[in-house]
Coordinates of C-alpha atoms and ligand atoms in Angstrom, one line a residue:
M1 CA -128.7 24.5 -72.9
K2 CA -130.5 23.4 -69.3
K3 CA -133.8 24.7 -68.5
F4 CA -135.1 25.3 -64.9
A5 CA -138.0 27.2 -63.3
V6 CA -139.5 28.3 -60.2
I7 CA -143.3 27.5 -60.2
G8 CA -146.0 28.7 -57.9
S9 CA -148.5 31.4 -57.5
P10 CA -148.1 34.1 -57.0
I11 CA -144.7 34.2 -59.1
S12 CA -144.3 37.2 -60.9
H13 CA -142.4 38.7 -58.0
S14 CA -139.8 36.0 -57.9
L15 CA -136.0 36.9 -57.7
S16 CA -135.0 33.5 -58.3
P17 CA -134.4 33.8 -62.0
Q18 CA -132.2 36.7 -61.5
I19 CA -130.2 34.9 -58.4
H20 CA -129.6 31.5 -60.9
S21 CA -128.6 33.4 -63.8
L22 CA -126.0 35.1 -61.4
F23 CA -124.6 31.6 -60.5
A24 CA -124.6 30.3 -63.9
E25 CA -122.5 33.1 -64.6
Q26 CA -120.3 32.2 -61.9
A27 CA -120.1 28.3 -63.3
Q28 CA -119.7 29.6 -66.7
I29 CA -122.7 27.6 -67.7
E30 CA -125.6 28.7 -70.1
I31 CA -128.9 28.0 -68.5
S32 CA -132.7 29.1 -68.7
Y33 CA -134.6 29.9 -65.9
E34 CA -138.2 31.2 -65.7
A35 CA -141.1 31.8 -63.1
I36 CA -144.3 30.0 -64.2
E37 CA -147.2 30.3 -62.4
I38 CA -149.0 27.1 -61.1
I39 CA -151.8 26.8 -59.2
E40 CA -152.3 23.5 -56.8
S41 CA -155.2 22.0 -58.9
D42 CA -153.0 21.9 -61.9
F43 CA -149.9 21.0 -60.4
N44 CA -149.6 17.4 -61.5
S45 CA -150.6 17.7 -65.1
K46 CA -148.3 21.1 -65.7
V47 CA -145.3 19.7 -63.5
N48 CA -145.7 16.3 -65.9
Q49 CA -145.4 18.5 -68.6
L50 CA -142.5 20.4 -67.8
F51 CA -140.3 17.5 -67.6
E52 CA -141.7 16.1 -70.5
D53 CA -141.1 19.5 -72.1
G54 CA -137.2 18.6 -71.0
Y55 CA -136.7 20.8 -67.9
S56 CA -134.3 19.7 -65.6
G57 CA -135.0 21.1 -62.4
L58 CA -137.7 23.2 -60.7
N59 CA -137.9 25.0 -57.7
V60 CA -141.2 25.1 -55.9
T61 CA -142.6 27.9 -53.9
L62 CA -145.6 29.2 -52.2
P63 CA -148.2 27.1 -51.9
L64 CA -147.1 24.1 -53.3
K65 CA -144.2 22.8 -51.4
E66 CA -146.6 19.9 -49.5
I67 CA -147.9 18.8 -53.1
A68 CA -144.6 18.7 -54.5
F69 CA -143.5 16.4 -51.5
H70 CA -146.1 14.1 -52.3
Y71 CA -145.6 14.4 -56.2
A72 CA -141.7 13.3 -55.9
D73 CA -141.1 9.7 -56.2
K74 CA -137.7 9.8 -54.1
K75 CA -137.3 12.3 -51.1
S76 CA -134.2 13.2 -49.5
E77 CA -134.1 12.7 -45.8
E78 CA -134.5 16.5 -44.7
A79 CA -137.6 16.5 -47.2
L80 CA -139.2 13.6 -45.1
L81 CA -138.6 15.2 -42.0
A82 CA -140.1 18.6 -43.2
E83 CA -142.6 16.9 -45.5
S84 CA -141.9 19.6 -47.8
V85 CA -140.2 20.0 -51.1
N86 CA -138.8 23.1 -53.0
T87 CA -136.4 21.2 -55.6
L88 CA -137.4 18.7 -58.0
F89 CA -134.9 17.3 -60.5
L90 CA -135.2 14.0 -63.0
K91 CA -132.8 11.2 -61.9
D92 CA -132.9 7.6 -63.5
S93 CA -136.4 8.5 -64.7
S94 CA -137.3 9.0 -61.0
V95 CA -138.6 12.6 -59.6
C96 CA -136.4 13.5 -56.7
G97 CA -137.4 16.1 -54.0
E98 CA -135.3 17.6 -51.8
T99 CA -135.4 20.9 -49.5
T100 CA -133.1 23.3 -49.1
D101 CA -135.1 25.9 -47.3
G102 CA -134.1 25.0 -43.9
Q103 CA -130.2 25.3 -44.7
G104 CA -130.9 28.4 -46.6
L105 CA -132.4 30.1 -43.6
L106 CA -129.6 28.6 -41.0
L107 CA -126.9 29.7 -43.3
D108 CA -128.5 33.4 -43.7
L109 CA -128.8 33.4 -39.5
Q110 CA -125.2 32.7 -39.3
S111 CA -124.2 35.1 -41.7
K112 CA -126.1 37.7 -39.4
E113 CA -124.5 36.5 -36.5
I114 CA -127.8 35.6 -35.1
E115 CA -127.2 33.1 -32.1
L116 CA -129.8 30.1 -31.8
K117 CA -128.2 28.0 -29.4
G118 CA -130.0 28.2 -26.1
S119 CA -132.7 30.7 -27.9
N120 CA -136.5 31.3 -27.5
V121 CA -137.9 31.1 -31.1
V122 CA -141.5 31.6 -32.1
I123 CA -142.4 30.6 -35.7
L124 CA -145.8 32.1 -37.1
G125 CA -147.4 29.9 -39.8
A126 CA -147.6 26.2 -40.2
G127 CA -147.4 25.7 -44.2
G128 CA -144.6 24.5 -46.5
S129 CA -141.7 26.6 -45.6
A130 CA -142.6 26.4 -41.8
R131 CA -142.3 22.3 -41.9
A132 CA -139.3 22.9 -43.8
V133 CA -137.2 25.2 -41.8
I134 CA -138.3 23.4 -38.3
P135 CA -136.1 20.6 -38.5
S136 CA -133.2 22.8 -39.0
L137 CA -134.1 25.2 -36.2
L138 CA -134.7 22.2 -34.2
S139 CA -131.1 20.6 -35.0
S140 CA -129.9 24.1 -33.6
N141 CA -130.0 23.5 -29.8
L142 CA -132.8 26.2 -28.9
N143 CA -134.1 26.5 -25.4
S144 CA -137.7 26.5 -26.8
L145 CA -139.4 26.7 -30.1
Y146 CA -143.1 27.7 -30.3
I147 CA -145.3 27.4 -33.3
A148 CA -148.2 29.6 -33.9
N149 CA -150.7 29.4 -36.8
R150 CA -154.1 30.3 -37.7
T151 CA -155.6 27.0 -38.1
S152 CA -154.1 25.5 -34.8
K153 CA -154.4 21.8 -36.0
K154 CA -151.6 22.2 -38.6
A155 CA -149.0 23.8 -35.6
V156 CA -150.4 20.8 -33.5
D157 CA -149.6 18.2 -36.3
I158 CA -146.0 19.6 -36.5
V159 CA -145.3 19.5 -33.0
N160 CA -146.6 15.8 -32.6
I161 CA -144.2 14.9 -35.7
H162 CA -141.4 16.3 -33.8
K163 CA -142.3 16.6 -30.0
Q164 CA -140.4 12.9 -29.2
N165 CA -137.1 13.7 -30.0
N166 CA -137.4 17.5 -29.7
P167 CA -139.4 18.0 -26.1
E168 CA -138.3 22.1 -26.9
I169 CA -141.2 22.5 -29.3
N170 CA -144.6 23.7 -28.5
Q171 CA -147.6 25.0 -30.1
I172 CA -149.4 28.4 -29.0
E173 CA -152.5 29.9 -30.2
M174 CA -152.4 33.0 -32.5
D175 CA -154.4 35.0 -29.9
E176 CA -152.2 33.6 -26.4
S177 CA -150.2 36.1 -24.6
I178 CA -146.5 35.3 -24.2
N179 CA -145.1 36.3 -20.6
F180 CA -141.4 35.8 -21.3
E181 CA -138.8 37.0 -23.7
I182 CA -138.6 36.0 -27.4
D183 CA -135.4 36.0 -28.9
L184 CA -136.2 35.4 -32.4
V185 CA -139.7 35.7 -34.3
V186 CA -139.7 34.1 -38.0
N187 CA -142.5 34.7 -39.9
S188 CA -143.4 32.2 -42.1
T189 CA -146.9 33.1 -42.7
S190 CA -148.2 34.4 -46.4
A191 CA -150.2 36.9 -45.1
G192 CA -147.9 39.7 -46.1
T193 CA -147.6 38.5 -49.6
L194 CA -151.3 38.0 -49.9
G195 CA -151.8 41.4 -48.8
E196 CA -154.1 40.1 -45.6
E197 CA -154.0 41.2 -41.8
L198 CA -151.9 39.1 -39.8
V199 CA -153.2 38.5 -36.0
L200 CA -150.1 38.3 -33.4
P201 CA -149.9 36.6 -30.2
E202 CA -149.6 39.6 -27.1
G203 CA -146.1 39.9 -26.0
I204 CA -144.3 38.4 -29.1
F205 CA -142.0 41.3 -29.5
G206 CA -139.9 42.1 -26.4
T207 CA -136.9 44.6 -25.7
K208 CA -134.2 42.2 -27.0
T209 CA -136.4 40.5 -30.0
K210 CA -135.4 40.1 -33.5
S211 CA -137.5 39.8 -36.3
Y212 CA -137.0 37.5 -39.4
D213 CA -139.6 37.7 -42.1
L214 CA -139.5 34.7 -44.4
S215 CA -140.9 36.9 -47.0
Y216 CA -139.2 39.8 -49.0
S217 CA -140.5 42.7 -50.8
E218 CA -139.1 46.0 -52.3
E219 CA -139.8 48.3 -49.0
I220 CA -140.1 46.8 -45.8
T221 CA -142.2 43.8 -45.6
P222 CA -145.5 44.4 -43.5
F223 CA -144.5 41.8 -40.9
N224 CA -141.3 43.9 -40.3
L225 CA -143.1 47.2 -40.5
I226 CA -145.2 45.9 -37.6
A227 CA -142.4 44.9 -35.6
K228 CA -140.7 48.2 -36.4
K229 CA -143.4 49.9 -34.9
R230 CA -143.5 47.9 -32.0
G231 CA -140.0 49.2 -31.1
I232 CA -138.0 46.0 -32.6
K233 CA -134.7 47.4 -34.0
E234 CA -133.2 44.3 -35.7
T235 CA -135.6 43.2 -38.7
Y236 CA -134.7 41.3 -41.6
D237 CA -136.4 39.5 -44.7
G238 CA -136.3 36.1 -46.4
L239 CA -133.8 37.5 -49.4
G240 CA -130.7 36.2 -47.9
M241 CA -132.3 33.0 -47.4
L242 CA -133.8 32.8 -50.9
I243 CA -130.1 33.2 -52.1
H244 CA -128.7 30.5 -49.7
Q245 CA -131.5 28.1 -50.7
A246 CA -131.5 28.5 -54.5
A247 CA -127.4 28.1 -54.1
L248 CA -128.0 24.8 -52.6
S249 CA -130.8 23.9 -55.7
F250 CA -128.0 25.3 -57.9
E251 CA -125.6 22.9 -56.7
T252 CA -127.7 19.8 -56.5
W253 CA -128.7 20.4 -60.1
N254 CA -125.2 21.5 -61.8
K255 CA -122.5 19.8 -59.3
F256 CA -121.3 23.9 -58.9
K257 CA -121.0 25.6 -55.6
P258 CA -122.0 29.2 -56.5
S259 CA -120.7 32.0 -53.9
T260 CA -123.3 33.8 -52.3
K261 CA -121.1 36.7 -51.3
D262 CA -122.2 40.0 -52.9
I263 CA -125.6 38.3 -54.4
E264 CA -127.8 40.5 -52.0
Q265 CA -126.1 43.4 -52.9
K266 CA -126.4 42.8 -56.5
I267 CA -130.3 42.3 -56.4
R268 CA -131.2 44.5 -54.0
P269 CA -132.8 47.3 -54.0
L270 CA -135.2 44.9 -55.6
Ligands
NDP301 P1 -148.3 28.0 -47.4 O1 -149.2 28.3 -48.4 O2 -147.8 26.5 -47.5 O3 -148.4 28.3 -45.9 C1 -149.1 29.9 -45.6 C2 -149.2 29.9 -44.1 O4 -149.6 31.5 -43.9 C3 -149.9 28.9 -43.5 O5 -149.7 28.4 -42.4 C4 -151.3 30.0 -43.2 O6 -152.5 29.4 -42.3 C5 -150.6 31.5 -43.0 N1 -151.4 32.3 -43.6 C6 -152.1 32.8 -44.6 N2 -152.6 33.9 -44.6 C7 -152.8 34.2 -43.1 C8 -153.5 35.2 -42.5 N3 -153.8 36.3 -43.3 N4 -153.5 35.4 -41.2 C9 -152.6 34.2 -40.6 N5 -152.1 33.1 -41.2 C10 -152.0 33.5 -42.4 O7 -146.9 28.9 -47.9 P2 -145.4 28.7 -47.4 O8 -144.8 28.4 -46.2 O9 -144.9 27.9 -48.8 O10 -144.8 30.5 -47.7 C11 -145.1 31.4 -46.6 C12 -144.5 32.4 -47.4 O11 -142.8 32.4 -46.9 C13 -144.3 33.1 -48.4 O12 -144.7 34.4 -48.3 C14 -143.1 32.7 -49.2 O13 -142.7 33.8 -50.1 C15 -142.2 32.9 -48.1 N6 -141.1 31.9 -48.2 C16 -139.9 32.3 -48.7 C17 -138.7 31.7 -48.7 C18 -137.5 32.3 -48.6 O14 -136.3 31.8 -49.5 N7 -137.2 33.4 -48.2 C19 -138.9 30.2 -48.9 C20 -140.1 29.9 -48.5 C21 -141.1 30.8 -48.6 P3 -153.5 28.5 -42.3 O15 -152.6 27.1 -42.1 O16 -154.4 28.7 -41.3 O17 -153.8 28.6 -43.8

Protein backbone atom coordinates (compact mmCIF):
# COMPACT_ATOMS: atom_id res chain seq x y z
CA MET A 1 0.00 0.00 0.00
CA LYS A 2 1.35 3.43 -0.96
CA LYS A 3 1.87 5.87 1.94
CA PHE A 4 1.23 9.62 1.72
CA ALA A 5 1.01 12.48 4.21
CA VAL A 6 0.40 16.18 4.56
CA ILE A 7 3.03 17.97 6.64
CA GLY A 8 2.87 21.38 8.32
CA SER A 9 2.11 23.14 11.58
CA PRO A 10 -0.63 23.45 12.79
CA ILE A 11 -1.88 20.34 10.98
CA SER A 12 -4.60 18.70 13.08
CA HIS A 13 -7.33 20.72 11.26
CA SER A 14 -6.29 19.40 7.84
CA LEU A 15 -9.00 17.84 5.68
CA SER A 16 -6.46 16.46 3.20
CA PRO A 17 -6.60 12.90 4.64
CA GLN A 18 -10.38 12.77 4.11
CA ILE A 19 -10.14 14.19 0.60
CA HIS A 20 -7.39 11.81 -0.50
CA SER A 21 -9.23 8.79 0.87
CA LEU A 22 -12.33 9.79 -1.16
CA PHE A 23 -10.11 10.05 -4.26
CA ALA A 24 -8.55 6.65 -3.49
CA GLU A 25 -12.07 5.14 -3.34
CA GLN A 26 -12.76 6.53 -6.81
CA ALA A 27 -9.45 5.13 -8.10
CA GLN A 28 -10.15 1.83 -6.32
CA ILE A 29 -6.70 1.78 -4.77
CA GLU A 30 -5.64 1.39 -1.16
CA ILE A 31 -3.52 4.18 0.26
CA SER A 32 -2.68 5.55 3.67
CA TYR A 33 -2.67 9.33 4.11
CA GLU A 34 -1.73 10.92 7.43
CA ALA A 35 -1.44 14.47 8.77
CA ILE A 36 2.00 14.87 10.34
CA GLU A 37 3.07 17.88 12.44
CA ILE A 38 6.47 19.19 11.34
CA ILE A 39 7.96 22.54 12.30
CA GLU A 40 10.39 24.51 10.15
CA SER A 41 13.55 23.67 12.09
CA ASP A 42 12.89 19.92 11.80
CA PHE A 43 11.95 19.97 8.12
CA ASN A 44 15.02 18.34 6.54
CA SER A 45 15.56 15.58 9.09
CA LYS A 46 11.87 14.68 9.35
CA VAL A 47 11.22 14.71 5.59
CA ASN A 48 14.39 12.67 4.91
CA GLN A 49 13.08 10.15 7.43
CA LEU A 50 9.61 9.99 5.84
CA PHE A 51 11.07 9.21 2.43
CA GLU A 52 13.42 6.63 4.00
CA ASP A 53 10.34 5.10 5.66
CA GLY A 54 8.80 4.56 2.23
CA TYR A 55 6.36 7.48 1.86
CA SER A 56 5.60 7.96 -1.85
CA GLY A 57 4.43 11.55 -1.68
CA LEU A 58 3.98 14.47 0.70
CA ASN A 59 1.69 17.47 0.58
CA VAL A 60 3.20 20.52 2.22
CA THR A 61 1.26 23.24 3.96
CA LEU A 62 1.72 26.25 6.24
CA PRO A 63 4.48 27.33 6.97
CA LEU A 64 6.71 24.94 5.02
CA LYS A 65 6.13 25.66 1.31
CA GLU A 66 9.16 27.84 0.85
CA ILE A 67 11.48 25.40 2.67
CA ALA A 68 10.01 22.57 0.59
CA PHE A 69 10.91 24.54 -2.53
CA HIS A 70 14.55 24.70 -1.44
CA TYR A 71 14.50 21.04 -0.36
CA ALA A 72 13.35 19.66 -3.73
CA ASP A 73 16.10 18.55 -6.12
CA LYS A 74 13.94 19.01 -9.21
CA LYS A 75 11.22 21.64 -9.47
CA SER A 76 8.36 22.04 -11.95
CA GLU A 77 8.24 25.23 -14.02
CA GLU A 78 5.32 26.47 -11.96
CA ALA A 79 7.17 25.80 -8.69
CA LEU A 80 10.22 27.67 -9.98
CA LEU A 81 8.08 30.67 -10.85
CA ALA A 82 6.28 30.57 -7.52
CA GLU A 83 9.31 29.59 -5.42
CA SER A 84 6.83 27.45 -3.49
CA VAL A 85 6.18 23.69 -3.35
CA ASN A 86 3.13 21.88 -1.97
CA THR A 87 3.72 18.45 -3.53
CA LEU A 88 6.85 16.35 -3.00
CA PHE A 89 7.59 12.89 -4.37
CA LEU A 90 10.52 10.68 -5.28
CA LYS A 91 11.38 9.94 -8.89
CA ASP A 92 14.59 8.15 -9.95
CA SER A 93 16.01 8.86 -6.45
CA SER A 94 15.49 12.62 -6.83
CA VAL A 95 12.99 14.57 -4.75
CA CYS A 96 10.61 16.36 -7.15
CA GLY A 97 8.67 19.44 -6.09
CA GLU A 98 5.52 20.84 -7.67
CA THR A 99 2.92 23.39 -6.73
CA THR A 100 -0.75 22.73 -7.44
CA ASP A 101 -2.10 25.65 -5.37
CA GLY A 102 -2.32 28.15 -8.21
CA GLN A 103 -4.21 25.82 -10.55
CA GLY A 104 -6.33 24.70 -7.61
CA LEU A 105 -7.40 28.29 -6.94
CA LEU A 106 -8.14 29.00 -10.61
CA LEU A 107 -10.24 25.84 -10.95
CA ASP A 108 -12.24 26.75 -7.86
CA LEU A 109 -12.79 30.35 -8.99
CA GLN A 110 -13.97 28.99 -12.36
CA SER A 111 -16.36 26.59 -10.66
CA LYS A 112 -17.79 29.56 -8.74
CA GLU A 113 -18.07 31.56 -11.96
CA ILE A 114 -15.77 34.31 -10.67
CA GLU A 115 -14.48 36.17 -13.73
CA LEU A 116 -10.84 37.23 -13.45
CA LYS A 117 -10.33 38.75 -16.90
CA GLY A 118 -10.18 42.55 -16.65
CA SER A 119 -10.69 42.54 -12.89
CA ASN A 120 -8.90 44.35 -10.05
CA VAL A 121 -7.63 41.88 -7.46
CA VAL A 122 -5.94 42.39 -4.09
CA ILE A 123 -4.05 39.57 -2.43
CA LEU A 124 -3.32 39.89 1.26
CA GLY A 125 -0.18 38.08 2.41
CA ALA A 126 3.11 37.25 0.73
CA GLY A 127 3.91 33.82 2.14
CA GLY A 128 4.17 30.45 0.42
CA SER A 129 0.58 30.30 -0.75
CA ALA A 130 0.60 33.86 -2.10
CA ARG A 131 3.77 33.07 -4.06
CA ALA A 132 2.09 29.93 -5.35
CA VAL A 133 -1.15 31.50 -6.57
CA ILE A 134 0.21 34.77 -7.96
CA PRO A 135 1.58 33.31 -11.26
CA SER A 136 -1.80 31.68 -11.92
CA LEU A 137 -3.67 34.91 -11.16
CA LEU A 138 -1.29 36.79 -13.45
CA SER A 139 -2.01 34.32 -16.25
CA SER A 140 -5.70 35.31 -16.11
CA ASN A 141 -5.55 38.71 -17.86
CA LEU A 142 -6.30 40.77 -14.77
CA ASN A 143 -6.52 44.53 -15.01
CA SER A 144 -4.48 44.88 -11.82
CA LEU A 145 -3.10 42.77 -8.98
CA TYR A 146 -2.09 44.46 -5.73
CA ILE A 147 -0.16 42.63 -3.02
CA ALA A 148 -0.34 43.83 0.58
CA ASN A 149 1.68 42.17 3.32
CA ARG A 150 2.44 42.95 6.97
CA THR A 151 6.15 42.72 6.11
CA SER A 152 6.18 45.00 3.06
CA LYS A 153 9.56 43.80 1.79
CA LYS A 154 8.17 40.34 1.08
CA ALA A 155 5.44 41.84 -1.11
CA VAL A 156 7.99 44.06 -2.86
CA ASP A 157 10.19 41.01 -3.54
CA ILE A 158 7.28 39.19 -5.19
CA VAL A 159 6.39 42.24 -7.28
CA ASN A 160 10.01 42.47 -8.44
CA ILE A 161 9.95 38.83 -9.60
CA HIS A 162 6.92 39.39 -11.84
CA LYS A 163 6.93 43.10 -12.73
CA GLN A 164 8.85 42.86 -15.98
CA ASN A 165 6.44 40.41 -17.61
CA ASN A 166 3.37 41.58 -15.71
CA PRO A 167 3.25 45.36 -15.31
CA GLU A 168 -0.23 45.02 -13.77
CA ILE A 169 1.30 43.79 -10.47
CA ASN A 170 1.97 46.32 -7.70
CA GLN A 171 2.56 46.42 -3.97
CA ILE A 172 0.45 48.37 -1.46
CA GLU A 173 0.85 48.82 2.27
CA MET A 174 -1.55 47.07 4.65
CA ASP A 175 -2.55 50.45 6.10
CA GLU A 176 -2.88 52.21 2.74
CA SER A 177 -6.19 53.53 1.40
CA ILE A 178 -7.66 52.12 -1.80
CA ASN A 179 -9.83 54.54 -3.75
CA PHE A 180 -11.09 52.37 -6.60
CA GLU A 181 -13.38 49.34 -6.79
CA ILE A 182 -11.73 46.00 -6.03
CA ASP A 183 -13.48 43.03 -7.67
CA LEU A 184 -11.86 40.27 -5.67
CA VAL A 185 -9.94 40.21 -2.38
CA VAL A 186 -7.93 37.02 -1.80
CA ASN A 187 -6.81 36.52 1.78
CA SER A 188 -3.67 34.39 1.88
CA THR A 189 -2.51 35.44 5.33
CA SER A 190 -2.43 32.93 8.15
CA ALA A 191 -3.77 35.52 10.65
CA GLY A 192 -7.13 33.74 10.97
CA THR A 193 -5.60 30.27 11.30
CA LEU A 194 -3.28 31.62 14.01
CA GLY A 195 -6.12 33.50 15.75
CA GLU A 196 -4.42 36.86 15.21
CA GLU A 197 -5.79 40.26 14.27
CA LEU A 198 -5.46 41.41 10.65
CA VAL A 199 -5.13 45.09 9.73
CA LEU A 200 -6.72 45.78 6.33
CA PRO A 201 -6.21 48.50 3.73
CA GLU A 202 -8.92 51.15 4.03
CA GLY A 203 -11.48 50.95 1.20
CA ILE A 204 -10.64 47.36 0.30
CA PHE A 205 -14.28 46.31 0.32
CA GLY A 206 -16.47 48.06 -2.23
CA THR A 207 -20.05 47.42 -3.24
CA LYS A 208 -19.18 44.72 -5.83
CA THR A 209 -16.19 43.14 -4.09
CA LYS A 210 -16.06 39.37 -3.61
CA SER A 211 -14.01 37.83 -0.83
CA TYR A 212 -12.03 34.61 -1.16
CA ASP A 213 -10.24 33.35 1.96
CA LEU A 214 -7.67 30.62 1.33
CA SER A 215 -8.26 29.45 4.90
CA TYR A 216 -11.27 27.31 5.75
CA SER A 217 -12.97 26.45 9.01
CA GLU A 218 -16.11 24.91 10.44
CA GLU A 219 -17.70 28.30 11.03
CA ILE A 220 -17.30 31.23 8.66
CA THR A 221 -13.60 32.17 8.60
CA PRO A 222 -12.54 35.24 10.63
CA PHE A 223 -11.62 37.05 7.42
CA ASN A 224 -14.93 36.35 5.71
CA LEU A 225 -16.73 37.42 8.88
CA ILE A 226 -15.02 40.83 8.65
CA ALA A 227 -15.98 40.98 4.95
CA LYS A 228 -19.64 40.13 5.75
CA LYS A 229 -19.72 42.77 8.49
CA ARG A 230 -18.49 45.30 5.93
CA GLY A 231 -21.40 44.41 3.64
CA ILE A 232 -19.78 41.87 1.31
CA LYS A 233 -22.40 39.44 -0.01
CA GLU A 234 -20.24 36.89 -1.83
CA THR A 235 -17.67 35.27 0.44
CA TYR A 236 -15.89 31.98 -0.18
CA ASP A 237 -13.45 29.96 1.83
CA GLY A 238 -10.56 27.86 0.54
CA LEU A 239 -12.16 24.43 0.81
CA GLY A 240 -12.83 24.24 -2.92
CA MET A 241 -9.25 25.21 -3.68
CA LEU A 242 -8.01 22.60 -1.23
CA ILE A 243 -10.00 19.93 -3.05
CA HIS A 244 -8.79 20.99 -6.50
CA GLN A 245 -5.12 21.24 -5.48
CA ALA A 246 -5.42 17.84 -3.78
CA ALA A 247 -6.87 16.31 -6.96
CA LEU A 248 -3.88 17.59 -8.95
CA SER A 249 -1.40 16.13 -6.40
CA PHE A 250 -3.31 12.84 -6.39
CA GLU A 251 -3.10 12.69 -10.18
CA THR A 252 0.66 13.34 -10.14
CA TRP A 253 1.23 10.58 -7.60
CA ASN A 254 -1.26 7.95 -8.75
CA LYS A 255 -1.74 8.69 -12.46
CA PHE A 256 -5.50 8.88 -11.91
CA LYS A 257 -7.55 12.06 -12.32
CA PRO A 258 -10.17 12.07 -9.57
CA SER A 259 -13.51 13.81 -9.96
CA THR A 260 -13.90 16.77 -7.60
CA LYS A 261 -17.68 16.81 -8.07
CA ASP A 262 -19.61 16.48 -4.80
CA ILE A 263 -16.43 16.22 -2.67
CA GLU A 264 -17.11 19.64 -1.09
CA GLN A 265 -20.64 18.58 -0.09
CA LYS A 266 -19.31 15.28 1.30
CA ILE A 267 -16.83 16.92 3.65
CA ARG A 268 -18.86 20.03 4.52
CA PRO A 269 -20.15 20.67 7.20
CA LEU A 270 -16.65 20.01 8.50
P1 LIG B 1 2.98 31.35 5.30
O1 LIG B 1 3.37 31.11 6.71
O2 LIG B 1 3.95 31.04 4.22
O3 LIG B 1 2.61 32.92 5.13
C1 LIG B 1 1.77 33.53 6.06
C2 LIG B 1 1.42 34.94 5.61
O4 LIG B 1 0.48 35.47 6.53
C3 LIG B 1 2.61 35.91 5.58
O5 LIG B 1 2.44 36.79 4.50
C4 LIG B 1 2.45 36.66 6.92
O6 LIG B 1 2.98 37.95 6.92
C5 LIG B 1 0.95 36.74 7.02
N1 LIG B 1 0.49 36.90 8.40
C6 LIG B 1 0.57 36.02 9.42
N2 LIG B 1 0.01 36.54 10.54
C7 LIG B 1 -0.42 37.78 10.20
C8 LIG B 1 -1.08 38.81 10.92
N3 LIG B 1 -1.41 38.67 12.20
N4 LIG B 1 -1.38 39.96 10.28
C9 LIG B 1 -1.05 40.11 8.97
N5 LIG B 1 -0.43 39.18 8.23
C10 LIG B 1 -0.12 38.01 8.84
O7 LIG B 1 1.60 30.58 5.09
P2 LIG B 1 0.94 30.07 3.73
O8 LIG B 1 1.04 31.16 2.73
O9 LIG B 1 1.46 28.75 3.37
O10 LIG B 1 -0.59 29.86 4.15
C11 LIG B 1 -1.43 30.97 4.45
C12 LIG B 1 -2.88 30.53 4.68
O11 LIG B 1 -3.44 29.99 3.49
C13 LIG B 1 -3.04 29.45 5.75
O12 LIG B 1 -4.15 29.76 6.54
C14 LIG B 1 -3.28 28.18 4.96
O13 LIG B 1 -4.05 27.25 5.68
C15 LIG B 1 -4.05 28.73 3.77
N6 LIG B 1 -3.89 27.87 2.57
C16 LIG B 1 -4.98 27.25 2.03
C17 LIG B 1 -4.87 26.48 0.90
C18 LIG B 1 -6.06 25.84 0.30
O14 LIG B 1 -5.91 24.93 -0.52
N7 LIG B 1 -7.25 26.27 0.64
C19 LIG B 1 -3.58 26.28 0.22
C20 LIG B 1 -2.52 27.02 0.83
C21 LIG B 1 -2.67 27.76 1.98
P3 LIG B 1 4.53 38.26 7.26
O15 LIG B 1 5.26 38.05 5.98
O16 LIG B 1 4.52 39.66 7.71
O17 LIG B 1 4.93 37.28 8.33
